[in-house]
N, CA, C and O atoms as CSV, one atom per row, in Angstrom:
chain,resi,resn,atom,element,x,y,z
A,1,PHE,N,N,-8.987,-27.565,-8.312
A,1,PHE,CA,C,-7.762,-26.801,-8.197
A,1,PHE,C,C,-7.415,-26.586,-9.386
A,1,PHE,O,O,-7.270,-25.430,-9.786
A,2,GLY,N,N,-7.158,-27.946,-10.394
A,2,GLY,CA,C,-6.563,-27.900,-11.418
A,2,GLY,C,C,-6.865,-26.919,-12.393
A,2,GLY,O,O,-6.063,-26.295,-13.087
A,3,LYS,N,N,-8.736,-26.804,-12.371
A,3,LYS,CA,C,-9.557,-26.009,-13.463
A,3,LYS,C,C,-9.457,-24.619,-12.951
A,3,LYS,O,O,-9.807,-23.765,-13.766
A,4,ALA,N,N,-9.065,-24.198,-11.805
A,4,ALA,CA,C,-8.823,-22.706,-11.307
A,4,ALA,C,C,-7.429,-22.308,-12.051
A,4,ALA,O,O,-7.240,-21.344,-12.794
A,5,TYR,N,N,-6.551,-23.265,-11.668
A,5,TYR,CA,C,-5.304,-22.792,-12.056
A,5,TYR,C,C,-4.997,-22.929,-13.605
A,5,TYR,O,O,-3.949,-22.417,-13.999
A,6,ALA,N,N,-5.937,-23.667,-14.656
A,6,ALA,CA,C,-5.664,-23.647,-15.880
A,6,ALA,C,C,-6.383,-22.309,-16.228
A,6,ALA,O,O,-6.096,-21.636,-17.218
A,7,GLY,N,N,-7.369,-21.981,-15.297
A,7,GLY,CA,C,-7.952,-20.848,-15.820
A,7,GLY,C,C,-7.150,-19.446,-15.851
A,7,GLY,O,O,-7.005,-18.617,-16.750
A,8,LEU,N,N,-6.715,-19.501,-14.604
A,8,LEU,CA,C,-5.606,-18.382,-14.446
A,8,LEU,C,C,-4.534,-18.017,-14.956
A,8,LEU,O,O,-4.085,-16.887,-15.148
A,9,MET,N,N,-3.861,-19.689,-15.319
A,9,MET,CA,C,-2.922,-19.395,-16.725
A,9,MET,C,C,-3.292,-18.866,-17.881
A,9,MET,O,O,-2.557,-18.167,-18.579
A,10,LYS,N,N,-4.768,-19.256,-18.213
A,10,LYS,CA,C,-5.305,-18.662,-19.844
A,10,LYS,C,C,-5.209,-17.024,-19.508
A,10,LYS,O,O,-4.794,-16.133,-20.248
A,11,LEU,N,N,-5.661,-16.939,-18.323
A,11,LEU,CA,C,-5.593,-15.431,-18.008
A,11,LEU,C,C,-4.540,-14.577,-18.457
A,11,LEU,O,O,-4.669,-13.519,-19.074
A,12,VAL,N,N,-3.192,-15.290,-17.987
A,12,VAL,CA,C,-2.004,-14.796,-18.016
A,12,VAL,C,C,-1.539,-14.646,-19.611
A,12,VAL,O,O,-1.475,-13.643,-20.322
A,13,SER,N,N,-1.296,-15.784,-19.836
A,13,SER,CA,C,-0.989,-16.164,-21.257
A,13,SER,C,C,-1.530,-15.397,-22.397
A,13,SER,O,O,-0.770,-14.999,-23.280
A,14,THR,N,N,-3.124,-15.108,-22.437
A,14,THR,CA,C,-3.903,-14.068,-23.116
A,14,THR,C,C,-3.484,-12.698,-23.340
A,14,THR,O,O,-3.675,-11.812,-22.507
A,15,PRO,N,N,-2.854,-12.499,-24.574
A,15,PRO,CA,C,-2.155,-10.914,-24.305
A,15,PRO,C,C,-3.388,-9.955,-25.050
A,15,PRO,O,O,-4.220,-10.300,-25.889
A,16,PHE,N,N,-3.168,-8.640,-24.415
A,16,PHE,CA,C,-3.978,-7.641,-24.695
A,16,PHE,C,C,-3.592,-7.138,-26.246
A,16,PHE,O,O,-2.446,-6.934,-26.645
A,17,PRO,N,N,-4.731,-6.999,-26.967
A,17,PRO,CA,C,-4.454,-6.132,-28.333
A,17,PRO,C,C,-3.920,-4.850,-28.293
A,17,PRO,O,O,-4.523,-3.808,-28.033
A,18,PHE,N,N,-2.446,-5.039,-28.640
A,18,PHE,CA,C,-1.721,-3.727,-28.464
A,18,PHE,C,C,-2.342,-2.422,-29.266
A,18,PHE,O,O,-2.409,-1.264,-28.853
A,19,PRO,N,N,-2.875,-3.080,-30.829
A,19,PRO,CA,C,-3.441,-1.794,-31.104
A,19,PRO,C,C,-4.528,-0.825,-30.413
A,19,PRO,O,O,-4.727,0.378,-30.581
A,20,LEU,N,N,-5.210,-1.835,-29.513
A,20,LEU,CA,C,-6.154,-1.064,-28.845
A,20,LEU,C,C,-5.676,-0.272,-27.533
A,20,LEU,O,O,-6.075,0.799,-27.075
A,21,VAL,N,N,-4.665,-1.181,-27.073
A,21,VAL,CA,C,-3.956,-0.298,-26.027
A,21,VAL,C,C,-3.428,0.982,-26.687
A,21,VAL,O,O,-3.842,2.047,-26.229
A,22,GLN,N,N,-2.610,0.999,-27.652
A,22,GLN,CA,C,-2.269,2.125,-28.412
A,22,GLN,C,C,-3.030,3.214,-28.560
A,22,GLN,O,O,-2.451,4.290,-28.411
A,23,MET,N,N,-4.527,3.234,-28.892
A,23,MET,CA,C,-5.155,3.660,-29.730
A,23,MET,C,C,-6.068,4.532,-28.506
A,23,MET,O,O,-6.496,5.683,-28.592
A,24,THR,N,N,-6.196,3.602,-27.400
A,24,THR,CA,C,-6.743,4.058,-26.343
A,24,THR,C,C,-5.946,5.353,-25.131
A,24,THR,O,O,-6.431,6.188,-24.368
A,25,ARG,N,N,-4.421,4.911,-25.510
A,25,ARG,CA,C,-3.613,5.830,-24.569
A,25,ARG,C,C,-3.420,7.326,-25.610
A,25,ARG,O,O,-3.198,8.480,-25.244
A,26,THR,N,N,-3.551,6.931,-26.609
A,26,THR,CA,C,-3.423,8.123,-27.748
A,26,THR,C,C,-4.468,9.200,-27.723
A,26,THR,O,O,-4.141,10.322,-28.107
A,27,PHE,N,N,-5.927,8.931,-27.232
A,27,PHE,CA,C,-7.185,9.250,-27.469
A,27,PHE,C,C,-7.182,9.917,-25.758
A,27,PHE,O,O,-7.637,11.029,-25.488
A,28,LEU,N,N,-6.561,8.954,-24.720
A,28,LEU,CA,C,-6.638,9.825,-23.655
A,28,LEU,C,C,-5.658,11.069,-23.466
A,28,LEU,O,O,-6.023,12.120,-22.940
A,29,PHE,N,N,-4.089,10.783,-24.060
A,29,PHE,CA,C,-3.791,11.959,-23.810
A,29,PHE,C,C,-4.163,13.312,-24.855
A,29,PHE,O,O,-3.693,14.420,-24.599
A,30,ILE,N,N,-4.988,13.099,-25.960
A,30,ILE,CA,C,-5.490,14.113,-26.818
A,30,ILE,C,C,-6.573,14.471,-25.985
A,30,ILE,O,O,-6.575,15.661,-25.670
A,31,TRP,N,N,-7.529,13.755,-25.522
A,31,TRP,CA,C,-8.147,14.314,-24.694
A,31,TRP,C,C,-8.051,15.328,-23.428
A,31,TRP,O,O,-8.780,16.241,-23.040
A,32,ILE,N,N,-6.742,14.728,-22.918
A,32,ILE,CA,C,-6.277,15.488,-21.691
A,32,ILE,C,C,-5.803,16.593,-22.119
A,32,ILE,O,O,-6.329,17.568,-21.584
A,33,TYR,N,N,-4.786,16.889,-23.094
A,33,TYR,CA,C,-4.179,17.972,-23.776
A,33,TYR,C,C,-5.342,18.960,-24.473
A,33,TYR,O,O,-5.108,20.159,-24.322
A,34,THR,N,N,-6.270,18.707,-25.036
A,34,THR,CA,C,-7.687,19.611,-25.320
A,34,THR,C,C,-8.477,20.031,-24.306
A,34,THR,O,O,-9.057,21.099,-24.502
A,35,LEU,N,N,-8.712,19.311,-22.959
A,35,LEU,CA,C,-9.449,19.764,-21.714
A,35,LEU,C,C,-9.415,21.212,-21.803
A,35,LEU,O,O,-10.288,21.980,-22.208
A,36,PRO,N,N,-8.172,21.465,-21.324
A,36,PRO,CA,C,-7.913,22.643,-20.770
A,36,PRO,C,C,-8.583,23.754,-21.729
A,36,PRO,O,O,-9.045,24.739,-21.154
A,37,TRP,N,N,-8.674,23.698,-23.019
A,37,TRP,CA,C,-8.975,24.523,-24.117
A,37,TRP,C,C,-10.624,24.678,-24.140
A,37,TRP,O,O,-11.147,25.776,-24.330
A,38,VAL,N,N,-11.365,23.504,-23.933
A,38,VAL,CA,C,-12.528,23.296,-23.869
A,38,VAL,C,C,-13.092,23.981,-22.661
A,38,VAL,O,O,-14.126,24.637,-22.784
A,39,LEU,N,N,-12.442,23.868,-21.416
A,39,LEU,CA,C,-13.313,24.423,-20.013
A,39,LEU,C,C,-12.975,25.796,-20.160
A,39,LEU,O,O,-13.829,26.379,-19.493
A,40,VAL,N,N,-12.170,26.687,-20.685
A,40,VAL,CA,C,-11.564,27.984,-20.276
A,40,VAL,C,C,-12.783,28.631,-20.734
A,40,VAL,O,O,-12.857,29.793,-20.337
A,41,ASN,N,N,-13.753,28.246,-21.438
A,41,ASN,CA,C,-15.004,29.264,-21.406
A,41,ASN,C,C,-15.919,29.132,-20.218
A,41,ASN,O,O,-16.674,30.037,-19.864
A,42,ASP,N,N,-15.810,27.842,-19.554
A,42,ASP,CA,C,-16.735,27.707,-18.665
A,42,ASP,C,C,-15.776,28.618,-17.359
A,42,ASP,O,O,-16.373,29.139,-16.417
A,43,PHE,N,N,-14.725,28.670,-17.454
A,43,PHE,CA,C,-14.176,29.196,-16.378
A,43,PHE,C,C,-13.471,30.442,-16.686
A,43,PHE,O,O,-12.241,30.491,-16.705
A,44,VAL,N,N,-14.425,31.727,-16.996
A,44,VAL,CA,C,-13.607,32.760,-17.767
A,44,VAL,C,C,-12.754,33.678,-16.689
A,44,VAL,O,O,-11.647,34.183,-16.878
A,45,HIS,N,N,-13.542,33.749,-15.557
A,45,HIS,CA,C,-12.824,34.680,-14.507
A,45,HIS,C,C,-12.228,33.787,-13.576
A,45,HIS,O,O,-11.865,34.503,-12.642
A,46,LYS,N,N,-11.907,32.501,-13.308
A,46,LYS,CA,C,-12.124,31.840,-12.477
A,46,LYS,C,C,-10.771,30.592,-12.743
A,46,LYS,O,O,-10.811,29.364,-12.656
A,47,PHE,N,N,-9.748,31.436,-13.054
A,47,PHE,CA,C,-8.487,30.697,-13.382
A,47,PHE,C,C,-8.098,29.500,-12.465
A,47,PHE,O,O,-8.005,28.339,-12.862
A,48,PRO,N,N,-7.869,29.948,-11.119
A,48,PRO,CA,C,-7.342,29.008,-10.155
A,48,PRO,C,C,-8.380,27.808,-10.122
A,48,PRO,O,O,-7.862,26.703,-9.954
A,49,ALA,N,N,-9.858,27.847,-10.262
A,49,ALA,CA,C,-10.522,26.590,-10.246
A,49,ALA,C,C,-10.515,25.977,-11.947
A,49,ALA,O,O,-11.002,24.868,-12.163
A,50,LEU,N,N,-10.011,26.681,-12.924
A,50,LEU,CA,C,-9.664,25.967,-14.167
A,50,LEU,C,C,-8.509,25.207,-13.823
A,50,LEU,O,O,-8.542,24.006,-14.093
A,51,ILE,N,N,-7.272,25.784,-13.158
A,51,ILE,CA,C,-6.440,24.810,-12.874
A,51,ILE,C,C,-6.809,23.583,-12.273
A,51,ILE,O,O,-6.893,22.506,-12.862
A,52,PHE,N,N,-6.979,23.749,-11.329
A,52,PHE,CA,C,-7.749,22.829,-10.329
A,52,PHE,C,C,-8.593,21.813,-10.851
A,52,PHE,O,O,-8.504,20.721,-10.290
A,53,THR,N,N,-9.347,21.912,-11.742
A,53,THR,CA,C,-10.352,21.212,-12.303
A,53,THR,C,C,-9.526,20.260,-13.439
A,53,THR,O,O,-9.893,19.112,-13.693
A,54,VAL,N,N,-8.374,20.895,-14.076
A,54,VAL,CA,C,-7.887,20.151,-15.164
A,54,VAL,C,C,-6.788,19.290,-14.095
A,54,VAL,O,O,-6.595,18.090,-14.288
A,55,PHE,N,N,-6.350,19.756,-13.376
A,55,PHE,CA,C,-5.512,19.046,-12.713
A,55,PHE,C,C,-6.130,17.761,-12.036
A,55,PHE,O,O,-5.484,16.714,-12.075
A,56,PHE,N,N,-7.400,17.812,-11.396
A,56,PHE,CA,C,-7.909,16.816,-11.068
A,56,PHE,C,C,-8.470,15.812,-11.684
A,56,PHE,O,O,-8.647,14.719,-11.146
A,57,ILE,N,N,-8.851,16.136,-13.053
A,57,ILE,CA,C,-9.546,15.418,-13.820
A,57,ILE,C,C,-8.167,14.490,-14.611
A,57,ILE,O,O,-8.261,13.294,-14.885
A,58,THR,N,N,-7.120,15.205,-14.841
A,58,THR,CA,C,-6.071,14.610,-15.343
A,58,THR,C,C,-5.369,13.669,-14.492
A,58,THR,O,O,-4.950,12.640,-15.021
A,59,TYR,N,N,-5.187,13.854,-13.317
A,59,TYR,CA,C,-4.903,13.112,-12.163
A,59,TYR,C,C,-5.669,11.693,-12.234
A,59,TYR,O,O,-5.110,10.604,-12.109
A,60,ALA,N,N,-7.152,11.913,-12.472
A,60,ALA,CA,C,-7.971,10.890,-12.171
A,60,ALA,C,C,-7.819,10.006,-13.444
A,60,ALA,O,O,-7.717,8.788,-13.302
A,61,PHE,N,N,-7.795,10.641,-14.836
A,61,PHE,CA,C,-7.717,9.703,-15.728
A,61,PHE,C,C,-6.340,9.042,-16.151
A,61,PHE,O,O,-6.274,8.009,-16.817
A,62,VAL,N,N,-5.190,9.795,-15.665
A,62,VAL,CA,C,-3.982,9.109,-15.949
A,62,VAL,C,C,-3.566,7.904,-15.042
A,62,VAL,O,O,-2.763,7.011,-15.314
A,63,GLY,N,N,-4.698,8.183,-13.280
A,63,GLY,CA,C,-4.236,7.168,-12.535
A,63,GLY,C,C,-4.854,5.798,-12.917
A,63,GLY,O,O,-4.385,4.686,-12.673
A,64,LEU,N,N,-6.091,6.131,-13.617
A,64,LEU,CA,C,-6.763,5.060,-14.368
A,64,LEU,C,C,-6.071,4.001,-14.925
A,64,LEU,O,O,-6.100,2.791,-14.700
A,65,GLU,N,N,-5.191,4.964,-16.006
A,65,GLU,CA,C,-4.319,4.014,-16.809
A,65,GLU,C,C,-3.170,3.345,-16.581
A,65,GLU,O,O,-2.580,2.513,-17.270
A,66,PHE,N,N,-2.833,3.996,-15.109
A,66,PHE,CA,C,-1.467,3.219,-14.440
A,66,PHE,C,C,-1.974,1.991,-13.501
A,66,PHE,O,O,-1.259,1.102,-13.038
A,67,VAL,N,N,-3.592,2.175,-13.305
A,67,VAL,CA,C,-4.134,1.034,-12.772
A,67,VAL,C,C,-4.355,-0.214,-13.646
A,67,VAL,O,O,-4.172,-1.370,-13.267
A,68,ALA,N,N,-4.831,0.226,-15.037
A,68,ALA,CA,C,-5.205,-0.711,-16.202
A,68,ALA,C,C,-3.400,-1.480,-16.455
A,68,ALA,O,O,-3.210,-2.676,-16.673
A,69,ILE,N,N,-2.459,-0.575,-16.363
A,69,ILE,CA,C,-1.094,-1.129,-16.567
A,69,ILE,C,C,-0.833,-1.930,-15.764
A,69,ILE,O,O,-0.166,-2.930,-16.029
A,70,GLU,N,N,-1.339,-1.645,-14.521
A,70,GLU,CA,C,-0.742,-2.774,-13.429
A,70,GLU,C,C,-1.749,-4.074,-13.649
A,70,GLU,O,O,-1.200,-5.174,-13.586
A,71,LEU,N,N,-3.040,-4.044,-13.878
A,71,LEU,CA,C,-3.671,-4.929,-13.949
A,71,LEU,C,C,-3.710,-5.839,-15.112
A,71,LEU,O,O,-4.529,-6.750,-15.234
A,72,ASP,N,N,-2.691,-5.519,-16.042
A,72,ASP,CA,C,-2.483,-6.082,-17.123
A,72,ASP,C,C,-2.054,-7.162,-17.124
A,72,ASP,O,O,-2.681,-8.046,-17.706
A,73,ASP,N,N,-0.671,-7.479,-16.378
A,73,ASP,CA,C,-0.212,-8.630,-15.790
A,73,ASP,C,C,0.001,-8.704,-14.386
A,73,ASP,O,O,1.022,-8.260,-13.861
A,74,PRO,N,N,-1.176,-9.396,-13.586
A,74,PRO,CA,C,-1.319,-9.610,-12.020
A,74,PRO,C,C,-0.585,-10.228,-11.577
A,74,PRO,O,O,-0.344,-9.943,-10.404
A,75,PHE,N,N,0.223,-11.433,-12.191
A,75,PHE,CA,C,0.875,-12.727,-11.727
A,75,PHE,C,C,2.419,-12.581,-11.897
A,75,PHE,O,O,3.110,-13.593,-12.017
A,76,GLY,N,N,3.077,-11.090,-11.911
A,76,GLY,CA,C,4.371,-10.886,-12.100
A,76,GLY,C,C,5.200,-11.086,-10.640
A,76,GLY,O,O,4.832,-11.862,-9.759
A,77,ASN,N,N,6.160,-10.394,-10.584
A,77,ASN,CA,C,7.150,-10.120,-9.510
A,77,ASN,C,C,7.274,-9.135,-9.025
A,77,ASN,O,O,8.267,-9.093,-8.299
A,78,ASP,N,N,6.553,-8.008,-9.086
A,78,ASP,CA,C,6.088,-6.851,-8.703
A,78,ASP,C,C,5.750,-6.755,-7.181
A,78,ASP,O,O,5.399,-7.792,-6.619
A,79,ASP,N,N,5.827,-5.628,-6.493
A,79,ASP,CA,C,5.168,-5.405,-5.129
A,79,ASP,C,C,3.655,-5.570,-5.229
A,79,ASP,O,O,3.078,-6.090,-4.275
A,80,ASN,N,N,2.983,-5.190,-6.257
A,80,ASN,CA,C,1.784,-5.021,-6.278
A,80,ASN,C,C,0.911,-6.708,-6.931
A,80,ASN,O,O,-0.293,-6.917,-7.082
A,81,ASP,N,N,2.040,-7.601,-7.176
A,81,ASP,CA,C,1.269,-8.745,-7.744
A,81,ASP,C,C,0.528,-9.570,-7.081
A,81,ASP,O,O,0.365,-9.427,-5.869
A,82,PHE,N,N,-0.020,-10.532,-7.754
A,82,PHE,CA,C,-0.490,-11.547,-6.527
A,82,PHE,C,C,0.612,-12.747,-6.115
A,82,PHE,O,O,1.390,-13.243,-6.930
A,83,ASP,N,N,0.538,-13.094,-4.799
A,83,ASP,CA,C,1.508,-13.814,-4.328
A,83,ASP,C,C,1.421,-15.275,-4.553
A,83,ASP,O,O,1.512,-16.107,-3.650
A,84,VAL,N,N,1.232,-15.553,-5.847
A,84,VAL,CA,C,0.699,-17.190,-6.570
A,84,VAL,C,C,1.218,-18.239,-5.899
A,84,VAL,O,O,0.488,-19.197,-5.645
A,85,LEU,N,N,2.804,-18.225,-5.432
A,85,LEU,CA,C,3.730,-19.066,-4.853
A,85,LEU,C,C,3.100,-19.328,-3.381
A,85,LEU,O,O,2.921,-20.477,-2.978
A,86,GLY,N,N,2.814,-18.314,-2.690
A,86,GLY,CA,C,2.268,-18.262,-1.210
A,86,GLY,C,C,0.864,-18.797,-1.301
A,86,GLY,O,O,0.425,-19.532,-0.417
A,87,LEU,N,N,0.116,-18.432,-2.398
A,87,LEU,CA,C,-1.033,-18.841,-2.198
A,87,LEU,C,C,-1.067,-20.546,-2.447
A,87,LEU,O,O,-1.617,-21.349,-1.692
A,88,ALA,N,N,-0.494,-20.799,-3.428
A,88,ALA,CA,C,-0.217,-22.510,-3.311
A,88,ALA,C,C,0.299,-23.248,-2.239
A,88,ALA,O,O,0.002,-24.379,-1.853
A,89,LYS,N,N,1.313,-22.247,-1.712
A,89,LYS,CA,C,2.043,-22.963,-0.358
A,89,LYS,C,C,0.721,-23.311,0.832
A,89,LYS,O,O,0.666,-24.324,1.529
A,90,ILE,N,N,-0.200,-22.261,0.826
A,90,ILE,CA,C,-1.411,-22.247,1.522
A,90,ILE,C,C,-2.489,-23.536,1.430
A,90,ILE,O,O,-2.868,-24.340,2.282
A,91,ALA,N,N,-2.806,-23.365,0.023
A,91,ALA,CA,C,-3.351,-24.439,-0.592
A,91,ALA,C,C,-2.745,-25.977,-0.096
A,91,ALA,O,O,-3.260,-26.691,0.764
A,92,PHE,N,N,-1.729,-26.221,-0.744
A,92,PHE,CA,C,-0.973,-27.528,-0.223
A,92,PHE,C,C,-0.841,-27.964,1.252
A,92,PHE,O,O,-0.744,-29.124,1.653
A,93,GLU,N,N,-0.853,-26.787,2.018
A,93,GLU,CA,C,-0.652,-26.830,3.584
A,93,GLU,C,C,-2.256,-27.426,4.185
A,93,GLU,O,O,-2.362,-28.173,5.158
A,94,ASP,N,N,-3.470,-26.883,3.328
A,94,ASP,CA,C,-4.785,-26.904,3.602
A,94,ASP,C,C,-4.828,-28.604,3.184
A,94,ASP,O,O,-5.104,-29.421,4.062
A,95,ILE,N,N,-4.599,-28.945,2.096
A,95,ILE,CA,C,-4.682,-30.330,1.182
A,95,ILE,C,C,-4.217,-31.156,2.219
A,95,ILE,O,O,-5.068,-31.888,2.724
A,96,SER,N,N,-2.938,-31.222,2.710
A,96,SER,CA,C,-2.367,-32.225,3.621
A,96,SER,C,C,-2.832,-32.124,5.297
A,96,SER,O,O,-2.592,-33.070,6.046
A,97,ILE,N,N,-3.363,-31.160,5.679
A,97,ILE,CA,C,-4.196,-31.068,6.916
A,97,ILE,C,C,-5.374,-32.228,6.610
A,97,ILE,O,O,-5.658,-33.001,7.525
A,98,ILE,N,N,-5.964,-32.325,5.491
A,98,ILE,CA,C,-7.214,-32.889,5.012
A,98,ILE,C,C,-6.610,-34.363,5.029
A,98,ILE,O,O,-7.305,-35.319,4.684
């Protein structure tokens, strides 16, 4: 149990390099803003299809970015974070039963 806890604490305390995050977001938003200009030749007479395609792709990639932001700190106090205290309580109860 101690090794697993030390591994989790190492995961939490290791920061993600900020320049990598910054450049990834920059490239993502440049790609999203240039996507309609690239696809406009493929959807010449299908403007609603172009709007739907750009919206769907943008929604998917921005959603992945938000998932990455949430996974960056999984042990905080947000609603979507792991319940570390609850898991520790269950582990202690299981140990006391043995």
